[in-house]
Amino acid sequence: MLVVRMHVFLERCIDEAQSAFVLSQLITDNIITTYEVLHSFQQRRFGKKGFYALNLDMSKTYDRVEWGSLWEIMSKMGFCSTWIEKVQRCVCSVSYLVILYGLAGEKFVSQRGLKQGDPLSPYLFLICSEGLSSLIWHAVLREEFHGVRINRYAPVISHLLFPYDSLIFAEVTTQWLCRSNRRCKCHQIRCSRSKTVTFANLKDKFRSRIRKWCIRALSQGGKEVFIKSVLQAIPMFAMSRFLLPKTLCKELESLMAQFWWQKSDRNVGFIGAHGTCS
């Protein structure tokens, strides 16, 4: 009941920078906007100002949500105390126990975090992200942080939010870079994964999926189902919005053809030589 009620009015209190789980917005809108901004970075040839894009991949985002901060943000957003109390009952009433070697330990109650799989959790996480979005907008209004424009007539874009990632676009200044570095350390952002994703990672996804399957364990019919249901579905999301390079399409087709005609795990090259199938 809470999910249905919240789903209706959530778009009224969530910033337009967030496109996930909001009824009137599409997640593909932020994707297209991101590529347009990055394209404008590559086309800049003149000017003294520099700009950068920072992709923040949060580490264990759902597990690190502080309940006290969540209730405070909901109160600031205008949720009544009765509604917040009902949400608290759903979030705080969960208990856990650990089973080790068939023996169950004592039950304990968590002090923070959201349950993954709970239909209410994505909406509560959006409310937490709204706190971050508000802080960024306040920094922009105080001129402590400067967003980017695609052209002089376009609106300022400072950040875009996704379910598990946050993209920040800013003018390069020493002061903001130092603050960003400190905040990354405080929020335990995985900097190794905080980078721009390109079409080249589609080949890595193909290889990764193929490595998880032993060729000799699949019949020819199984290979056909695997190619149509798994491999061909990987680039569908990107192809629905962008034109992939012809060279990349040929490489993906080559990987599928090699997987289709290969009879064993040996000398496959991209599949690897770590198969343990008998």
PDB file of C-alpha atoms in Angstrom:
ATOM      1  CA  MET A   1       0.000   0.000   0.000  1.00  0.00           C
ATOM      2  CA  LEU A   2       2.836   2.389   0.839  1.00  0.00           C
ATOM      3  CA  VAL A   3       4.568   1.671  -2.468  1.00  0.00           C
ATOM      4  CA  VAL A   4       1.432   2.367  -4.506  1.00  0.00           C
ATOM      5  CA  ARG A   5       0.761   5.628  -2.680  1.00  0.00           C
ATOM      6  CA  MET A   6       4.362   6.815  -2.920  1.00  0.00           C
ATOM      7  CA  HIS A   7       4.642   5.894  -6.603  1.00  0.00           C
ATOM      8  CA  VAL A   8       1.952   8.471  -7.490  1.00  0.00           C
ATOM      9  CA  PHE A   9       3.433  11.587  -5.876  1.00  0.00           C
ATOM     10  CA  LEU A  10       7.136  10.698  -5.960  1.00  0.00           C
ATOM     11  CA  GLU A  11       7.726  12.719  -9.136  1.00  0.00           C
ATOM     12  CA  ARG A  12       6.612  15.872  -7.326  1.00  0.00           C
ATOM     13  CA  CYS A  13       9.423  15.739  -4.772  1.00  0.00           C
ATOM     14  CA  ILE A  14      12.305  14.144  -6.723  1.00  0.00           C
ATOM     15  CA  ASP A  15      14.640  16.388  -8.695  1.00  0.00           C
ATOM     16  CA  GLU A  16      14.626  16.098 -12.492  1.00  0.00           C
ATOM     17  CA  ALA A  17      18.302  15.070 -12.363  1.00  0.00           C
ATOM     18  CA  GLN A  18      17.092  11.644 -11.159  1.00  0.00           C
ATOM     19  CA  SER A  19      15.442   9.563 -13.874  1.00  0.00           C
ATOM     20  CA  ALA A  20      15.186   6.102 -12.291  1.00  0.00           C
ATOM     21  CA  PHE A  21      11.948   4.800 -10.727  1.00  0.00           C
ATOM     22  CA  VAL A  22      10.160   8.108 -11.429  1.00  0.00           C
ATOM     23  CA  LEU A  23       6.831   7.756 -13.229  1.00  0.00           C
ATOM     24  CA  SER A  24       7.131  10.689 -15.651  1.00  0.00           C
ATOM     25  CA  GLN A  25      10.827  10.262 -16.521  1.00  0.00           C
ATOM     26  CA  LEU A  26      12.855   7.745 -18.514  1.00  0.00           C
ATOM     27  CA  ILE A  27      16.311   6.578 -17.530  1.00  0.00           C
ATOM     28  CA  THR A  28      17.349   6.844 -21.181  1.00  0.00           C
ATOM     29  CA  ASP A  29      16.890  10.630 -20.980  1.00  0.00           C
ATOM     30  CA  ASN A  30      19.852  10.915 -18.639  1.00  0.00           C
ATOM     31  CA  ILE A  31      21.895   8.567 -20.811  1.00  0.00           C
ATOM     32  CA  ILE A  32      21.346  10.687 -23.919  1.00  0.00           C
ATOM     33  CA  THR A  33      22.078  13.878 -21.970  1.00  0.00           C
ATOM     34  CA  THR A  34      25.310  12.361 -20.667  1.00  0.00           C
ATOM     35  CA  TYR A  35      26.554  11.494 -24.130  1.00  0.00           C
ATOM     36  CA  GLU A  36      25.642  14.952 -25.423  1.00  0.00           C
ATOM     37  CA  VAL A  37      27.640  16.599 -22.635  1.00  0.00           C
ATOM     38  CA  LEU A  38      30.649  14.326 -23.200  1.00  0.00           C
ATOM     39  CA  HIS A  39      30.427  15.001 -26.928  1.00  0.00           C
ATOM     40  CA  SER A  40      30.496  18.747 -26.254  1.00  0.00           C
ATOM     41  CA  PHE A  41      33.659  18.232 -24.156  1.00  0.00           C
ATOM     42  CA  GLN A  42      35.375  16.540 -27.089  1.00  0.00           C
ATOM     43  CA  GLN A  43      34.322  19.286 -29.512  1.00  0.00           C
ATOM     44  CA  ARG A  44      35.725  22.143 -27.443  1.00  0.00           C
ATOM     45  CA  ARG A  45      38.780  23.617 -29.155  1.00  0.00           C
ATOM     46  CA  PHE A  46      38.984  27.109 -27.699  1.00  0.00           C
ATOM     47  CA  GLY A  47      38.620  28.810 -24.344  1.00  0.00           C
ATOM     48  CA  LYS A  48      40.575  28.950 -21.123  1.00  0.00           C
ATOM     49  CA  LYS A  49      38.080  27.007 -18.989  1.00  0.00           C
ATOM     50  CA  GLY A  50      38.327  23.271 -18.545  1.00  0.00           C
ATOM     51  CA  PHE A  51      35.531  20.878 -17.651  1.00  0.00           C
ATOM     52  CA  TYR A  52      35.395  17.338 -16.367  1.00  0.00           C
ATOM     53  CA  ALA A  53      32.891  14.539 -15.755  1.00  0.00           C
ATOM     54  CA  LEU A  54      33.136  12.394 -12.629  1.00  0.00           C
ATOM     55  CA  ASN A  55      31.305   9.066 -12.453  1.00  0.00           C
ATOM     56  CA  LEU A  56      30.680   8.089  -8.823  1.00  0.00           C
ATOM     57  CA  ASP A  57      30.057   4.392  -8.331  1.00  0.00           C
ATOM     58  CA  MET A  58      28.844   4.093  -4.760  1.00  0.00           C
ATOM     59  CA  SER A  59      30.089   1.125  -2.737  1.00  0.00           C
ATOM     60  CA  LYS A  60      27.235  -0.920  -1.228  1.00  0.00           C
ATOM     61  CA  THR A  61      24.816   1.982  -1.440  1.00  0.00           C
ATOM     62  CA  TYR A  62      21.774   0.237  -0.009  1.00  0.00           C
ATOM     63  CA  ASP A  63      23.720  -1.161   2.952  1.00  0.00           C
ATOM     64  CA  ARG A  64      25.154   2.223   3.944  1.00  0.00           C
ATOM     65  CA  VAL A  65      21.931   4.233   4.197  1.00  0.00           C
ATOM     66  CA  GLU A  66      21.682   5.847   7.643  1.00  0.00           C
ATOM     67  CA  TRP A  67      18.138   5.687   8.969  1.00  0.00           C
ATOM     68  CA  GLY A  68      18.422   8.930  10.915  1.00  0.00           C
ATOM     69  CA  SER A  69      19.423  10.819   7.781  1.00  0.00           C
ATOM     70  CA  LEU A  70      16.560   9.234   5.849  1.00  0.00           C
ATOM     71  CA  TRP A  71      13.935  10.316   8.389  1.00  0.00           C
ATOM     72  CA  GLU A  72      15.385  13.830   8.509  1.00  0.00           C
ATOM     73  CA  ILE A  73      15.354  14.172   4.710  1.00  0.00           C
ATOM     74  CA  MET A  74      11.765  12.933   4.546  1.00  0.00           C
ATOM     75  CA  SER A  75      10.778  15.482   7.188  1.00  0.00           C
ATOM     76  CA  LYS A  76      12.529  18.289   5.263  1.00  0.00           C
ATOM     77  CA  MET A  77      10.719  17.229   2.087  1.00  0.00           C
ATOM     78  CA  GLY A  78       7.335  17.665   3.792  1.00  0.00           C
ATOM     79  CA  PHE A  79       6.310  14.103   4.675  1.00  0.00           C
ATOM     80  CA  CYS A  80       4.035  14.076   7.709  1.00  0.00           C
ATOM     81  CA  SER A  81       5.079  12.334  10.915  1.00  0.00           C
ATOM     82  CA  THR A  82       2.370   9.651  10.518  1.00  0.00           C
ATOM     83  CA  TRP A  83       3.710   8.652   7.094  1.00  0.00           C
ATOM     84  CA  ILE A  84       7.320   8.619   8.308  1.00  0.00           C
ATOM     85  CA  GLU A  85       6.297   6.427  11.232  1.00  0.00           C
ATOM     86  CA  LYS A  86       4.677   3.905   8.887  1.00  0.00           C
ATOM     87  CA  VAL A  87       7.834   3.772   6.769  1.00  0.00           C
ATOM     88  CA  GLN A  88       9.939   3.341   9.918  1.00  0.00           C
ATOM     89  CA  ARG A  89       7.898   0.297  10.913  1.00  0.00           C
ATOM     90  CA  CYS A  90       8.606  -1.320   7.544  1.00  0.00           C
ATOM     91  CA  VAL A  91      12.320  -0.548   7.585  1.00  0.00           C
ATOM     92  CA  CYS A  92      13.215  -1.039  11.252  1.00  0.00           C
ATOM     93  CA  SER A  93      11.134  -4.136  12.016  1.00  0.00           C
ATOM     94  CA  VAL A  94      13.414  -6.556  10.143  1.00  0.00           C
ATOM     95  CA  SER A  95      15.559  -9.002  12.102  1.00  0.00           C
ATOM     96  CA  TYR A  96      18.367 -11.267  10.893  1.00  0.00           C
ATOM     97  CA  LEU A  97      20.098 -14.426  11.982  1.00  0.00           C
ATOM     98  CA  VAL A  98      23.189 -16.227  10.715  1.00  0.00           C
ATOM     99  CA  ILE A  99      23.181 -19.978  10.034  1.00  0.00           C
ATOM    100  CA  LEU A 100      26.645 -21.553  10.250  1.00  0.00           C
ATOM    101  CA  TYR A 101      27.111 -25.289   9.679  1.00  0.00           C
ATOM    102  CA  GLY A 102      23.394 -25.805  10.155  1.00  0.00           C
ATOM    103  CA  LEU A 103      23.275 -23.984  13.502  1.00  0.00           C
ATOM    104  CA  ALA A 104      21.254 -20.779  13.746  1.00  0.00           C
ATOM    105  CA  GLY A 105      22.611 -17.937  15.833  1.00  0.00           C
ATOM    106  CA  GLU A 106      20.715 -15.342  17.812  1.00  0.00           C
ATOM    107  CA  LYS A 107      18.505 -12.835  16.033  1.00  0.00           C
ATOM    108  CA  PHE A 108      19.757  -9.275  15.727  1.00  0.00           C
ATOM    109  CA  VAL A 109      18.306  -6.069  14.322  1.00  0.00           C
ATOM    110  CA  SER A 110      20.179  -3.909  11.831  1.00  0.00           C
ATOM    111  CA  GLN A 111      20.842  -0.258  12.627  1.00  0.00           C
ATOM    112  CA  ARG A 112      21.089   1.021   9.043  1.00  0.00           C
ATOM    113  CA  GLY A 113      20.642  -0.008   5.415  1.00  0.00           C
ATOM    114  CA  LEU A 114      17.704  -0.820   3.156  1.00  0.00           C
ATOM    115  CA  LYS A 115      16.462  -4.280   2.227  1.00  0.00           C
ATOM    116  CA  GLN A 116      17.303  -5.195  -1.361  1.00  0.00           C
ATOM    117  CA  GLY A 117      14.289  -6.739  -3.035  1.00  0.00           C
ATOM    118  CA  ASP A 118      11.830  -4.732  -0.972  1.00  0.00           C
ATOM    119  CA  PRO A 119       9.602  -2.735  -3.397  1.00  0.00           C
ATOM    120  CA  LEU A 120       9.789   0.254  -1.034  1.00  0.00           C
ATOM    121  CA  SER A 121      13.611   0.384  -0.938  1.00  0.00           C
ATOM    122  CA  PRO A 122      14.202   1.984  -4.400  1.00  0.00           C
ATOM    123  CA  TYR A 123      11.889   4.885  -3.513  1.00  0.00           C
ATOM    124  CA  LEU A 124      13.569   5.424  -0.147  1.00  0.00           C
ATOM    125  CA  PHE A 125      16.953   5.370  -1.849  1.00  0.00           C
ATOM    126  CA  LEU A 126      15.763   8.074  -4.252  1.00  0.00           C
ATOM    127  CA  ILE A 127      14.888  10.201  -1.239  1.00  0.00           C
ATOM    128  CA  CYS A 128      18.420   9.729   0.096  1.00  0.00           C
ATOM    129  CA  SER A 129      19.827  10.699  -3.308  1.00  0.00           C
ATOM    130  CA  GLU A 130      17.658  13.803  -3.198  1.00  0.00           C
ATOM    131  CA  GLY A 131      19.727  14.952  -0.240  1.00  0.00           C
ATOM    132  CA  LEU A 132      22.890  14.759  -2.358  1.00  0.00           C
ATOM    133  CA  SER A 133      21.156  16.523  -5.237  1.00  0.00           C
ATOM    134  CA  SER A 134      20.023  19.358  -2.961  1.00  0.00           C
ATOM    135  CA  LEU A 135      23.552  19.857  -1.612  1.00  0.00           C
ATOM    136  CA  ILE A 136      24.912  20.135  -5.151  1.00  0.00           C
ATOM    137  CA  TRP A 137      22.244  22.668  -6.148  1.00  0.00           C
ATOM    138  CA  HIS A 138      22.955  24.752  -3.049  1.00  0.00           C
ATOM    139  CA  ALA A 139      26.659  24.730  -3.955  1.00  0.00           C
ATOM    140  CA  VAL A 140      25.745  25.938  -7.456  1.00  0.00           C
ATOM    141  CA  LEU A 141      23.598  28.768  -6.069  1.00  0.00           C
ATOM    142  CA  ARG A 142      26.435  29.846  -3.745  1.00  0.00           C
ATOM    143  CA  GLU A 143      28.781  29.732  -6.751  1.00  0.00           C
ATOM    144  CA  GLU A 144      31.019  27.231  -4.980  1.00  0.00           C
ATOM    145  CA  PHE A 145      30.397  24.800  -7.810  1.00  0.00           C
ATOM    146  CA  HIS A 146      29.986  25.577 -11.509  1.00  0.00           C
ATOM    147  CA  GLY A 147      28.135  23.222 -13.822  1.00  0.00           C
ATOM    148  CA  VAL A 148      28.514  22.993 -17.593  1.00  0.00           C
ATOM    149  CA  ARG A 149      26.559  24.160 -20.632  1.00  0.00           C
ATOM    150  CA  ILE A 150      26.484  22.465 -24.013  1.00  0.00           C
ATOM    151  CA  ASN A 151      26.116  25.910 -25.579  1.00  0.00           C
ATOM    152  CA  ARG A 152      25.349  29.421 -24.399  1.00  0.00           C
ATOM    153  CA  TYR A 153      21.580  28.891 -24.702  1.00  0.00           C
ATOM    154  CA  ALA A 154      21.444  25.491 -22.971  1.00  0.00           C
ATOM    155  CA  PRO A 155      20.620  25.063 -19.269  1.00  0.00           C
ATOM    156  CA  VAL A 156      23.326  24.410 -16.717  1.00  0.00           C
ATOM    157  CA  ILE A 157      23.934  20.719 -16.008  1.00  0.00           C
ATOM    158  CA  SER A 158      25.733  19.955 -12.758  1.00  0.00           C
ATOM    159  CA  HIS A 159      24.815  16.340 -12.067  1.00  0.00           C
ATOM    160  CA  LEU A 160      22.756  13.396 -13.283  1.00  0.00           C
ATOM    161  CA  LEU A 161      21.631  10.551 -11.027  1.00  0.00           C
ATOM    162  CA  PHE A 162      21.187   6.883 -11.892  1.00  0.00           C
ATOM    163  CA  PRO A 163      20.115   3.907  -9.722  1.00  0.00           C
ATOM    164  CA  TYR A 164      23.679   3.043  -8.631  1.00  0.00           C
ATOM    165  CA  ASP A 165      25.789   5.807 -10.156  1.00  0.00           C
ATOM    166  CA  SER A 166      25.999   9.566 -10.015  1.00  0.00           C
ATOM    167  CA  LEU A 167      27.554  11.719 -12.741  1.00  0.00           C
ATOM    168  CA  ILE A 168      28.933  15.138 -11.814  1.00  0.00           C
ATOM    169  CA  PHE A 169      29.813  17.712 -14.477  1.00  0.00           C
ATOM    170  CA  ALA A 170      31.836  20.703 -13.368  1.00  0.00           C
ATOM    171  CA  GLU A 171      34.298  23.370 -14.304  1.00  0.00           C
ATOM    172  CA  VAL A 172      37.842  22.414 -13.334  1.00  0.00           C
ATOM    173  CA  THR A 173      38.982  24.368 -10.279  1.00  0.00           C
ATOM    174  CA  THR A 174      41.548  23.451  -7.648  1.00  0.00           C
ATOM    175  CA  GLN A 175      39.099  24.156  -4.810  1.00  0.00           C
ATOM    176  CA  TRP A 176      36.353  21.878  -6.150  1.00  0.00           C
ATOM    177  CA  LEU A 177      38.767  19.049  -7.019  1.00  0.00           C
ATOM    178  CA  CYS A 178      40.084  19.033  -3.443  1.00  0.00           C
ATOM    179  CA  ARG A 179      36.526  18.933  -2.057  1.00  0.00           C
ATOM    180  CA  SER A 180      35.532  16.171  -4.450  1.00  0.00           C
ATOM    181  CA  ASN A 181      38.523  14.089  -3.391  1.00  0.00           C
ATOM    182  CA  ARG A 182      37.630  14.431   0.282  1.00  0.00           C
ATOM    183  CA  ARG A 183      33.977  13.565  -0.318  1.00  0.00           C
ATOM    184  CA  CYS A 184      34.941  10.520  -2.376  1.00  0.00           C
ATOM    185  CA  LYS A 185      36.983   9.219   0.559  1.00  0.00           C
ATOM    186  CA  CYS A 186      34.177   9.905   3.044  1.00  0.00           C
ATOM    187  CA  HIS A 187      31.506   8.119   0.967  1.00  0.00           C
ATOM    188  CA  GLN A 188      33.782   5.187   0.029  1.00  0.00           C
ATOM    189  CA  ILE A 189      33.406   5.630  -3.699  1.00  0.00           C
ATOM    190  CA  ARG A 190      35.133   2.970  -5.772  1.00  0.00           C
ATOM    191  CA  CYS A 191      37.402   5.184  -7.849  1.00  0.00           C
ATOM    192  CA  SER A 192      38.599   2.198  -9.893  1.00  0.00           C
ATOM    193  CA  ARG A 193      35.111   1.968 -11.399  1.00  0.00           C
ATOM    194  CA  SER A 194      34.464   5.713 -11.512  1.00  0.00           C
ATOM    195  CA  LYS A 195      35.161   6.254 -15.186  1.00  0.00           C
ATOM    196  CA  THR A 196      33.344   6.793 -18.435  1.00  0.00           C
ATOM    197  CA  VAL A 197      31.813   3.659 -19.939  1.00  0.00           C
ATOM    198  CA  THR A 198      32.235   3.263 -23.699  1.00  0.00           C
ATOM    199  CA  PHE A 199      30.859   0.877 -26.305  1.00  0.00           C
ATOM    200  CA  ALA A 200      34.068  -1.152 -26.030  1.00  0.00           C
ATOM    201  CA  ASN A 201      32.833  -2.760 -22.826  1.00  0.00           C
ATOM    202  CA  LEU A 202      30.197  -4.637 -24.851  1.00  0.00           C
ATOM    203  CA  LYS A 203      32.956  -6.973 -26.055  1.00  0.00           C
ATOM    204  CA  ASP A 204      34.052  -7.505 -22.442  1.00  0.00           C
ATOM    205  CA  LYS A 205      30.482  -8.428 -21.501  1.00  0.00           C
ATOM    206  CA  PHE A 206      30.359 -10.927 -24.366  1.00  0.00           C
ATOM    207  CA  ARG A 207      33.603 -12.565 -23.264  1.00  0.00           C
ATOM    208  CA  SER A 208      32.546 -12.589 -19.619  1.00  0.00           C
ATOM    209  CA  ARG A 209      29.251 -14.357 -20.368  1.00  0.00           C
ATOM    210  CA  ILE A 210      30.913 -16.895 -22.641  1.00  0.00           C
ATOM    211  CA  ARG A 211      33.600 -17.716 -20.054  1.00  0.00           C
ATOM    212  CA  LYS A 212      30.900 -18.718 -17.579  1.00  0.00           C
ATOM    213  CA  TRP A 213      29.671 -21.490 -19.872  1.00  0.00           C
ATOM    214  CA  CYS A 214      31.442 -24.682 -20.807  1.00  0.00           C
ATOM    215  CA  ILE A 215      31.039 -25.304 -24.529  1.00  0.00           C
ATOM    216  CA  ARG A 216      31.036 -29.088 -24.191  1.00  0.00           C
ATOM    217  CA  ALA A 217      28.129 -28.832 -21.734  1.00  0.00           C
ATOM    218  CA  LEU A 218      25.903 -27.205 -24.362  1.00  0.00           C
ATOM    219  CA  SER A 219      24.304 -28.893 -27.330  1.00  0.00           C
ATOM    220  CA  GLN A 220      23.943 -27.084 -30.634  1.00  0.00           C
ATOM    221  CA  GLY A 221      20.396 -26.169 -29.651  1.00  0.00           C
ATOM    222  CA  GLY A 222      21.643 -24.899 -26.302  1.00  0.00           C
ATOM    223  CA  LYS A 223      24.159 -22.696 -28.054  1.00  0.00           C
ATOM    224  CA  GLU A 224      21.412 -21.260 -30.230  1.00  0.00           C
ATOM    225  CA  VAL A 225      19.263 -20.398 -27.207  1.00  0.00           C
ATOM    226  CA  PHE A 226      22.276 -18.912 -25.413  1.00  0.00           C
ATOM    227  CA  ILE A 227      23.183 -16.692 -28.378  1.00  0.00           C
ATOM    228  CA  LYS A 228      19.632 -15.457 -28.986  1.00  0.00           C
ATOM    229  CA  SER A 229      18.572 -15.033 -25.347  1.00  0.00           C
ATOM    230  CA  VAL A 230      21.822 -13.848 -23.752  1.00  0.00           C
ATOM    231  CA  LEU A 231      24.458 -12.588 -26.181  1.00  0.00           C
ATOM    232  CA  GLN A 232      22.166 -10.796 -28.622  1.00  0.00           C
ATOM    233  CA  ALA A 233      20.296  -9.169 -25.724  1.00  0.00           C
ATOM    234  CA  ILE A 234      23.436  -7.498 -24.303  1.00  0.00           C
ATOM    235  CA  PRO A 235      23.740  -4.670 -26.887  1.00  0.00           C
ATOM    236  CA  MET A 236      19.985  -4.143 -27.311  1.00  0.00           C
ATOM    237  CA  PHE A 237      19.765  -1.344 -24.742  1.00  0.00           C
ATOM    238  CA  ALA A 238      22.655   0.597 -26.299  1.00  0.00           C
ATOM    239  CA  MET A 239      21.393  -0.021 -29.844  1.00  0.00           C
ATOM    240  CA  SER A 240      17.950   1.336 -28.957  1.00  0.00           C
ATOM    241  CA  ARG A 241      19.461   4.807 -28.476  1.00  0.00           C
ATOM    242  CA  PHE A 242      22.785   4.895 -30.351  1.00  0.00           C
ATOM    243  CA  LEU A 243      24.269   3.773 -33.643  1.00  0.00           C
ATOM    244  CA  LEU A 244      27.057   1.310 -32.910  1.00  0.00           C
ATOM    245  CA  PRO A 245      30.193   1.467 -35.068  1.00  0.00           C
ATOM    246  CA  LYS A 246      30.243  -1.054 -37.906  1.00  0.00           C
ATOM    247  CA  THR A 247      33.607  -2.391 -36.751  1.00  0.00           C
ATOM    248  CA  LEU A 248      32.180  -3.125 -33.293  1.00  0.00           C
ATOM    249  CA  CYS A 249      29.153  -4.921 -34.793  1.00  0.00           C
ATOM    250  CA  LYS A 250      31.466  -7.107 -36.877  1.00  0.00           C
ATOM    251  CA  GLU A 251      33.573  -7.949 -33.816  1.00  0.00           C
ATOM    252  CA  LEU A 252      30.473  -8.947 -31.838  1.00  0.00           C
ATOM    253  CA  GLU A 253      29.262 -11.094 -34.724  1.00  0.00           C
ATOM    254  CA  SER A 254      32.711 -12.699 -34.887  1.00  0.00           C
ATOM    255  CA  LEU A 255      32.575 -13.586 -31.180  1.00  0.00           C
ATOM    256  CA  MET A 256      29.147 -15.200 -31.604  1.00  0.00           C
ATOM    257  CA  ALA A 257      30.290 -17.127 -34.693  1.00  0.00           C
ATOM    258  CA  GLN A 258      33.392 -18.389 -32.902  1.00  0.00           C
ATOM    259  CA  PHE A 259      31.262 -19.524 -29.972  1.00  0.00           C
ATOM    260  CA  TRP A 260      28.788 -21.231 -32.336  1.00  0.00           C
ATOM    261  CA  TRP A 261      31.346 -23.258 -34.296  1.00  0.00           C
ATOM    262  CA  GLN A 262      33.814 -24.070 -31.515  1.00  0.00           C
ATOM    263  CA  LYS A 263      33.582 -27.688 -30.416  1.00  0.00           C
ATOM    264  CA  SER A 264      35.775 -27.622 -27.292  1.00  0.00           C
ATOM    265  CA  ASP A 265      37.185 -25.245 -24.687  1.00  0.00           C
ATOM    266  CA  ARG A 266      40.748 -25.516 -26.010  1.00  0.00           C
ATOM    267  CA  ASN A 267      42.383 -22.864 -28.168  1.00  0.00           C
ATOM    268  CA  VAL A 268      39.397 -20.590 -27.960  1.00  0.00           C
ATOM    269  CA  GLY A 269      41.446 -17.549 -27.039  1.00  0.00           C
ATOM    270  CA  PHE A 270      38.787 -15.224 -25.677  1.00  0.00           C
ATOM    271  CA  ILE A 271      37.019 -17.979 -23.724  1.00  0.00           C
ATOM    272  CA  GLY A 272      40.029 -18.902 -21.602  1.00  0.00           C
ATOM    273  CA  ALA A 273      41.768 -22.101 -20.658  1.00  0.00           C
ATOM    274  CA  HIS A 274      40.337 -22.499 -17.167  1.00  0.00           C
ATOM    275  CA  GLY A 275      37.500 -24.852 -18.010  1.00  0.00           C
ATOM    276  CA  THR A 276      36.978 -27.704 -15.588  1.00  0.00           C
ATOM    277  CA  CYS A 277      34.190 -29.515 -17.380  1.00  0.00           C
ATOM    278  CA  SER A 278      34.573 -33.259 -17.790  1.00  0.00           C
TER     279      SER A 278
END
